[in-house]
Amino acid sequence: MVSAAMIEPPAEGFSDPVLDAAECFRVILGALATPGTPMRLPRTVAAPDALGPEGAALALTLMDFETRVWLHPDIATEAVVRYLAFHTGVVRASEAGAADFAVMPIGAAVSVLPTLVVGTADYPDRAASAILLTDGMDGGAPARLSGPGLAAPVDFAPAGATSALWSVLRENAARFPLGVDCFFAGGGAVAGLPRSTRIESGEG
Amino acid sequence: MTTPSSTNAGSPTGEDAPRKQWMAVLAKAPAKRVEALATAYLEGVADAVAPRFRVLRRPETGLVMVRGRAGGTGDPFNMGEMTVTRCTVVLERDGAAAVAGHAYIAGRDRAHATLAAKLDALLQTDGHHGPLMAALVEPLAREAEERRAARRRRVGATKVDFFTLVRGED
């Protein structure tokens, strides 16, 4: 072999990075504005398995070399790390508490979400955003969402959601205007859950 | 006098040195020459082994901050931005791992960037490395050296050495 380090090339990203990311951004914005409402992204990408097409599209749209991302150990496969480095140039945070974005399987969110940055009273916008990877937008423990963006309450039950998760997210919402904004990604759709949303689940 | 702080001031070293060398040659050679030599080479390749590429990063143009150091050793400072076009392609191979080829070229010639990326991928494969070095990289490197030598001669002919005479201070 001629070159010492022959590295497996990463999967493809957006075919038109500028326009595709802009179109996805519009949908992601809509997802945050209407919490708990699954939306289909207009563009998906060939993503590493651990990230999934929707998680990858979110990452390529939102992250760049000026943001820090923390990847849950289950997500931080070599393929994912190389994919994000090549397409976004994002910097990896060593711990969740130092990240602008945290990507995790939905099952890990209960332990990870409380460790994320929630912003400060002067700069609530400096809070982290969490990307929760799920298998789909139904089948999990349900929660009733209401608040800004929702004319009427909606029921949201992404696969893998538990009452423990909703309780953590309720505590997150209670800190408003501080707190973490969440995205659920997977199963062909993304949904947003900003810190401003009120959450009621079966456990009260 | 300023020189760039990166390694391109001299010859690259380290295990990636050969690749840096050919990437530099391909990036700095005139686009037309690269294209002429590459076309000639690829026409000679049998159809059965004609390389198949897919584009991983379309050629895109942006700005890169070039940093310098006063005298080559002083504190780094931002010298200015230059326009750079980059491209990444993947060479698909039957029965072997795919190879990524990268190119960063000065200016905004997307065709040049794409071609240089393809050639970088080919140059990493055993089958194409030798013939391509001989048919393309070495001639281009020689031409670049000739251009540099010609420029040195042209500039050298008008060289003036400044020195200060001791003045009598009356």
Coordinates of C-alpha atoms in Angstrom, one line a residue:
Chain A
M1 CA 0.0 0.0 0.0
V2 CA 1.3 3.4 -1.0
S3 CA -0.1 5.5 1.8
A4 CA 0.6 4.5 5.4
A5 CA -2.9 5.2 6.7
M6 CA -5.7 4.1 4.4
I7 CA -8.9 5.1 6.0
E8 CA -12.4 3.9 5.1
P9 CA -14.1 7.0 3.6
P10 CA -17.2 8.3 5.5
A11 CA -20.7 7.9 4.2
E12 CA -22.1 10.7 2.0
G13 CA -23.7 13.7 3.5
F14 CA -26.1 16.1 1.9
S15 CA -25.8 16.1 -1.9
D16 CA -26.2 19.9 -1.8
P17 CA -24.9 21.0 1.6
V18 CA -26.2 24.5 1.5
L19 CA -29.7 24.1 0.2
D20 CA -30.3 20.7 1.9
A21 CA -29.3 22.0 5.3
A22 CA -31.5 25.1 4.8
E23 CA -34.5 23.0 4.0
C24 CA -33.9 20.7 6.9
F25 CA -33.3 23.7 9.2
R26 CA -36.7 25.1 8.3
V27 CA -38.4 21.8 9.3
I28 CA -36.4 21.5 12.5
L29 CA -37.4 25.0 13.4
G30 CA -41.0 24.0 12.8
A31 CA -40.5 20.9 14.9
L32 CA -39.4 23.0 17.9
A33 CA -42.2 25.5 17.3
T34 CA -44.9 22.7 17.4
P35 CA -43.6 20.4 20.2
G36 CA -44.3 16.7 20.0
T37 CA -45.4 16.8 16.4
P38 CA -43.4 14.4 14.3
M39 CA -42.2 15.9 11.0
R40 CA -40.6 14.3 8.0
L41 CA -37.3 15.9 7.0
P42 CA -37.2 16.9 3.3
R43 CA -33.7 15.5 2.9
T44 CA -32.1 12.5 4.5
V45 CA -28.6 11.3 4.2
A46 CA -26.7 8.0 4.0
A47 CA -25.8 7.8 7.7
P48 CA -23.7 5.5 9.9
D49 CA -26.0 2.9 11.6
A50 CA -25.5 4.2 15.1
L51 CA -26.8 7.7 14.1
G52 CA -29.6 6.9 11.7
P53 CA -30.7 9.1 8.8
E54 CA -32.7 11.6 10.8
G55 CA -30.0 11.9 13.5
A56 CA -27.4 12.4 10.8
A57 CA -29.5 15.0 9.0
L58 CA -30.0 16.9 12.3
A59 CA -26.3 16.8 13.0
L60 CA -25.3 18.0 9.5
T61 CA -27.8 20.8 9.7
L62 CA -27.1 22.1 13.2
M63 CA -23.4 21.4 13.9
D64 CA -20.3 23.1 12.6
F65 CA -16.7 23.7 13.6
E66 CA -17.8 26.2 16.2
T67 CA -20.0 23.8 18.2
R68 CA -19.1 21.0 20.6
V69 CA -20.8 17.7 20.5
W70 CA -20.9 15.0 23.1
L71 CA -21.7 11.5 21.8
H72 CA -23.0 8.8 24.0
P73 CA -20.6 5.8 24.0
D74 CA -23.1 3.7 22.1
I75 CA -23.2 6.4 19.4
A76 CA -19.5 7.2 19.2
T77 CA -18.6 4.5 16.8
E78 CA -15.6 5.2 14.6
A79 CA -17.9 5.5 11.6
V80 CA -20.0 8.2 13.3
V81 CA -17.0 10.1 14.7
R82 CA -15.4 10.2 11.3
Y83 CA -18.7 11.1 9.5
L84 CA -19.3 14.1 11.8
A85 CA -15.7 15.2 11.6
F86 CA -15.7 15.1 7.8
H87 CA -19.0 16.7 7.1
T88 CA -19.4 19.2 10.0
G89 CA -15.9 19.7 11.5
V90 CA -17.7 19.6 14.9
V91 CA -15.5 19.5 18.0
R92 CA -16.0 16.6 20.3
A93 CA -16.7 17.5 24.0
S94 CA -15.0 15.2 26.5
E95 CA -18.1 15.2 28.8
A96 CA -21.8 15.9 28.3
G97 CA -21.6 18.9 30.6
A98 CA -19.2 20.7 28.2
A99 CA -21.3 20.2 25.0
D100 CA -23.6 22.4 22.9
F101 CA -25.2 19.2 21.5
A102 CA -25.5 15.8 23.1
V103 CA -26.5 12.8 21.0
M104 CA -27.8 9.7 22.8
P105 CA -30.1 6.8 22.5
I106 CA -33.4 7.6 24.1
G107 CA -32.8 5.0 26.8
A108 CA -29.7 6.9 28.1
A109 CA -31.5 10.3 28.3
V110 CA -32.7 9.8 31.9
S111 CA -29.1 9.8 33.1
V112 CA -27.6 12.2 30.6
L113 CA -30.1 15.1 30.4
P114 CA -29.6 16.3 34.0
T115 CA -25.8 16.7 33.3
L116 CA -26.3 19.0 30.3
V117 CA -25.7 22.8 30.3
V118 CA -28.9 24.7 31.0
G119 CA -27.7 28.2 30.3
T120 CA -27.5 31.1 32.7
A121 CA -30.0 33.7 33.7
D122 CA -28.2 36.3 31.6
Y123 CA -27.7 33.9 28.6
P124 CA -30.3 31.2 28.6
D125 CA -29.5 30.6 24.9
R126 CA -26.2 29.0 26.0
A127 CA -28.0 25.9 27.0
A128 CA -27.3 22.6 25.3
S129 CA -29.6 20.8 22.8
A130 CA -30.2 17.1 23.2
I131 CA -30.7 14.7 20.3
L132 CA -32.5 11.6 21.4
L133 CA -32.3 8.8 19.0
T134 CA -35.5 6.6 18.9
D135 CA -36.9 3.9 16.7
G136 CA -40.1 5.8 16.0
M137 CA -42.6 8.4 17.2
D138 CA -45.0 6.0 18.9
G139 CA -45.1 3.0 21.1
G140 CA -43.4 4.5 24.2
A141 CA -44.8 5.8 27.4
P142 CA -47.2 8.7 26.5
A143 CA -47.1 12.2 27.7
R144 CA -49.5 15.0 27.2
L145 CA -47.8 18.2 26.0
S146 CA -49.2 21.7 26.1
G147 CA -47.9 25.2 26.1
P148 CA -46.4 27.6 23.5
G149 CA -46.9 26.4 19.9
L150 CA -49.8 24.0 20.8
A151 CA -53.3 25.3 20.4
A152 CA -54.6 22.1 22.0
P153 CA -52.6 19.5 24.1
V154 CA -51.0 16.7 22.0
D155 CA -50.1 13.2 23.1
F156 CA -46.5 12.2 22.4
A157 CA -45.1 8.7 23.0
P158 CA -41.8 8.2 21.1
A159 CA -40.6 4.6 21.2
G160 CA -38.4 4.0 24.2
A161 CA -39.9 6.9 26.3
T162 CA -40.5 5.9 29.9
S163 CA -42.2 7.6 32.8
A164 CA -38.7 8.3 34.2
L165 CA -37.8 10.2 31.1
W166 CA -40.9 12.3 31.3
S167 CA -40.2 13.1 34.9
V168 CA -36.7 14.2 34.0
L169 CA -38.1 16.3 31.2
R170 CA -40.7 17.8 33.5
E171 CA -37.8 18.9 35.9
N172 CA -36.1 20.4 32.8
A173 CA -39.2 22.4 31.9
A174 CA -39.6 23.6 35.5
R175 CA -36.3 25.4 35.2
F176 CA -37.6 27.6 32.3
P177 CA -36.3 30.0 31.0
L178 CA -33.2 27.8 31.6
G179 CA -33.1 24.2 30.5
V180 CA -32.3 21.9 27.6
D181 CA -34.2 21.8 24.3
C182 CA -34.7 18.2 23.0
F183 CA -35.1 16.7 19.6
F184 CA -36.4 13.2 19.0
A185 CA -35.0 11.6 15.8
G186 CA -35.7 8.3 14.2
G187 CA -38.2 6.1 12.4
G188 CA -38.4 8.6 9.5
A189 CA -39.3 11.7 11.5
V190 CA -38.0 14.3 13.9
A191 CA -40.0 15.9 16.7
G192 CA -39.0 18.8 19.0
L193 CA -39.5 19.3 22.7
P194 CA -38.4 22.8 23.8
R195 CA -37.9 23.6 27.5
S196 CA -41.1 25.8 27.4
T197 CA -43.4 22.8 26.9
R198 CA -45.5 21.6 29.8
I199 CA -45.5 17.9 30.3
E200 CA -48.1 15.7 31.9
S201 CA -47.6 12.0 32.0
G202 CA -49.5 9.1 33.5
E203 CA -47.5 9.3 36.7
G204 CA -48.8 12.8 37.2
Chain B
M1 CA 10.0 38.8 4.7
T2 CA 7.3 36.4 5.8
T3 CA 6.9 32.7 5.2
P4 CA 3.9 30.6 5.9
S5 CA 4.0 28.9 9.3
S6 CA 2.7 25.6 7.9
T7 CA 4.9 22.9 6.6
N8 CA 4.6 24.0 3.0
A9 CA 7.6 26.2 3.4
G10 CA 9.9 23.3 2.8
S11 CA 9.6 19.8 1.8
P12 CA 7.1 17.8 3.7
T13 CA 8.3 15.1 6.1
G14 CA 6.8 12.2 7.9
E15 CA 5.0 9.1 6.7
D16 CA 2.5 11.2 4.7
A17 CA 5.3 13.1 2.9
P18 CA 4.9 11.4 -0.5
R19 CA 1.2 12.1 -0.5
K20 CA 1.6 15.7 0.5
Q21 CA 4.1 16.0 -2.2
W22 CA 1.9 14.8 -5.0
M23 CA -1.1 16.7 -3.7
A24 CA 0.9 19.8 -3.7
V25 CA 2.2 19.2 -7.2
L26 CA -1.4 18.5 -8.5
A27 CA -2.8 21.6 -6.7
K28 CA -0.1 24.0 -7.9
A29 CA 0.2 22.8 -11.5
P30 CA -1.8 24.7 -14.1
A31 CA -5.2 23.2 -14.5
K32 CA -4.8 22.7 -18.2
R33 CA -1.6 20.7 -17.8
V34 CA -3.1 18.4 -15.2
E35 CA -6.1 17.9 -17.4
A36 CA -4.1 17.2 -20.5
L37 CA -1.8 14.7 -18.8
A38 CA -4.7 13.0 -16.8
T39 CA -6.8 12.6 -20.0
A40 CA -3.9 11.1 -21.8
Y41 CA -3.3 8.7 -18.9
L42 CA -6.9 7.7 -18.4
E43 CA -7.4 7.1 -22.1
G44 CA -4.7 4.5 -22.0
V45 CA -6.4 2.6 -19.1
A46 CA -8.4 -0.4 -20.3
D47 CA -12.2 0.0 -20.0
A48 CA -12.3 -3.0 -17.7
V49 CA -10.2 -1.2 -15.0
A50 CA -11.5 2.3 -15.7
P51 CA -11.8 3.9 -12.3
R52 CA -15.3 4.5 -10.8
F53 CA -15.7 7.5 -8.6
R54 CA -18.5 9.0 -6.4
V55 CA -18.4 12.5 -5.1
L56 CA -18.2 12.7 -1.3
R57 CA -17.9 16.5 -1.1
R58 CA -18.8 18.4 -4.2
P59 CA -16.2 21.1 -5.1
E60 CA -16.9 24.0 -2.9
T61 CA -15.1 27.4 -2.7
G62 CA -14.3 29.2 0.5
L63 CA -11.8 31.3 2.2
V64 CA -8.8 30.1 4.2
M65 CA -6.9 32.4 6.6
V66 CA -3.2 32.2 5.7
R67 CA -1.0 32.8 8.8
G68 CA 2.6 33.9 8.7
R69 CA 5.4 34.5 11.1
A70 CA 7.7 37.4 10.9
G71 CA 11.0 36.1 9.8
G72 CA 9.6 32.6 9.9
T73 CA 10.1 32.4 13.6
G74 CA 8.2 35.2 15.2
D75 CA 4.7 35.3 16.6
P76 CA 2.0 34.1 14.2
F77 CA -0.2 36.7 12.6
N78 CA -3.0 36.6 10.1
M79 CA -1.5 37.5 6.7
G80 CA -4.8 37.5 4.8
E81 CA -7.4 35.2 3.4
M82 CA -7.1 33.3 0.2
T83 CA -9.7 31.7 -2.0
V84 CA -9.6 27.9 -1.9
T85 CA -11.6 25.3 -3.6
R86 CA -11.8 21.8 -2.1
C87 CA -13.3 18.5 -3.2
T88 CA -13.4 14.9 -2.0
V89 CA -14.1 11.9 -4.1
V90 CA -14.3 8.2 -3.4
L91 CA -12.7 5.6 -5.7
E92 CA -14.8 2.4 -5.6
R93 CA -12.8 -0.8 -6.0
D94 CA -14.1 -4.3 -6.6
G95 CA -12.8 -6.6 -3.9
A96 CA -10.9 -3.9 -2.1
A97 CA -11.6 -1.0 0.3
A98 CA -12.8 2.3 -1.2
V99 CA -10.3 5.1 -1.3
A100 CA -10.9 8.7 -0.5
G101 CA -9.1 11.4 -2.6
H102 CA -8.9 14.9 -1.4
A103 CA -7.9 18.2 -3.1
Y104 CA -7.5 21.7 -1.9
I105 CA -6.5 24.2 -4.6
A106 CA -6.0 27.9 -4.7
G107 CA -8.6 29.8 -6.6
R108 CA -12.1 28.7 -7.7
D109 CA -11.5 26.2 -10.5
R110 CA -13.9 23.4 -9.5
A111 CA -12.9 21.1 -12.4
H112 CA -9.3 21.3 -11.3
A113 CA -10.2 20.5 -7.7
T114 CA -12.3 17.5 -8.8
L115 CA -9.6 16.2 -11.0
A116 CA -6.9 16.6 -8.4
A117 CA -9.1 14.7 -5.9
K118 CA -9.6 11.9 -8.3
L119 CA -5.9 11.6 -9.1
D120 CA -5.1 11.7 -5.3
A121 CA -7.4 8.7 -4.9
L122 CA -5.8 6.8 -7.8
L123 CA -2.3 7.6 -6.6
Q124 CA -3.0 5.8 -3.3
T125 CA -3.7 2.5 -5.1
D126 CA -1.0 0.1 -6.0
G127 CA -2.2 -0.3 -9.6
H128 CA -2.1 3.3 -10.6
H129 CA 0.6 4.8 -8.3
G130 CA 3.7 3.9 -10.3
P131 CA 2.3 4.8 -13.8
L132 CA 0.7 8.0 -12.6
M133 CA 3.8 9.2 -10.8
A134 CA 5.8 8.7 -14.0
A135 CA 3.2 10.0 -16.4
L136 CA 1.8 12.9 -14.4
V137 CA 3.3 13.9 -11.1
E138 CA 7.0 13.8 -12.0
P139 CA 6.6 15.7 -15.3
L140 CA 4.4 18.3 -13.5
A141 CA 7.0 18.6 -10.7
R142 CA 9.8 19.1 -13.2
E143 CA 7.8 21.8 -15.0
A144 CA 7.1 23.5 -11.7
E145 CA 10.8 23.4 -10.9
E146 CA 11.6 24.9 -14.3
R147 CA 9.1 27.7 -13.8
R148 CA 10.7 28.5 -10.4
A149 CA 14.2 28.4 -11.9
A150 CA 13.1 30.7 -14.7
R151 CA 11.6 33.1 -12.2
R152 CA 14.7 33.0 -10.1
R153 CA 16.8 33.9 -13.1
R154 CA 14.5 36.7 -14.1
V155 CA 14.5 38.1 -10.6
G156 CA 18.2 37.5 -10.0
A157 CA 19.2 39.5 -13.0
T158 CA 17.8 42.7 -11.4
K159 CA 18.9 41.9 -7.9
V160 CA 20.3 44.8 -5.9
D161 CA 22.2 44.4 -2.7
F162 CA 21.5 47.2 -0.3
F163 CA 24.1 48.1 2.2
T164 CA 24.8 51.2 4.2
L165 CA 28.0 53.0 3.6
V166 CA 29.7 54.4 6.6
R167 CA 28.9 58.1 6.5
G168 CA 31.1 60.7 7.9
E169 CA 29.1 62.5 10.5
D170 CA 30.3 66.1 10.4

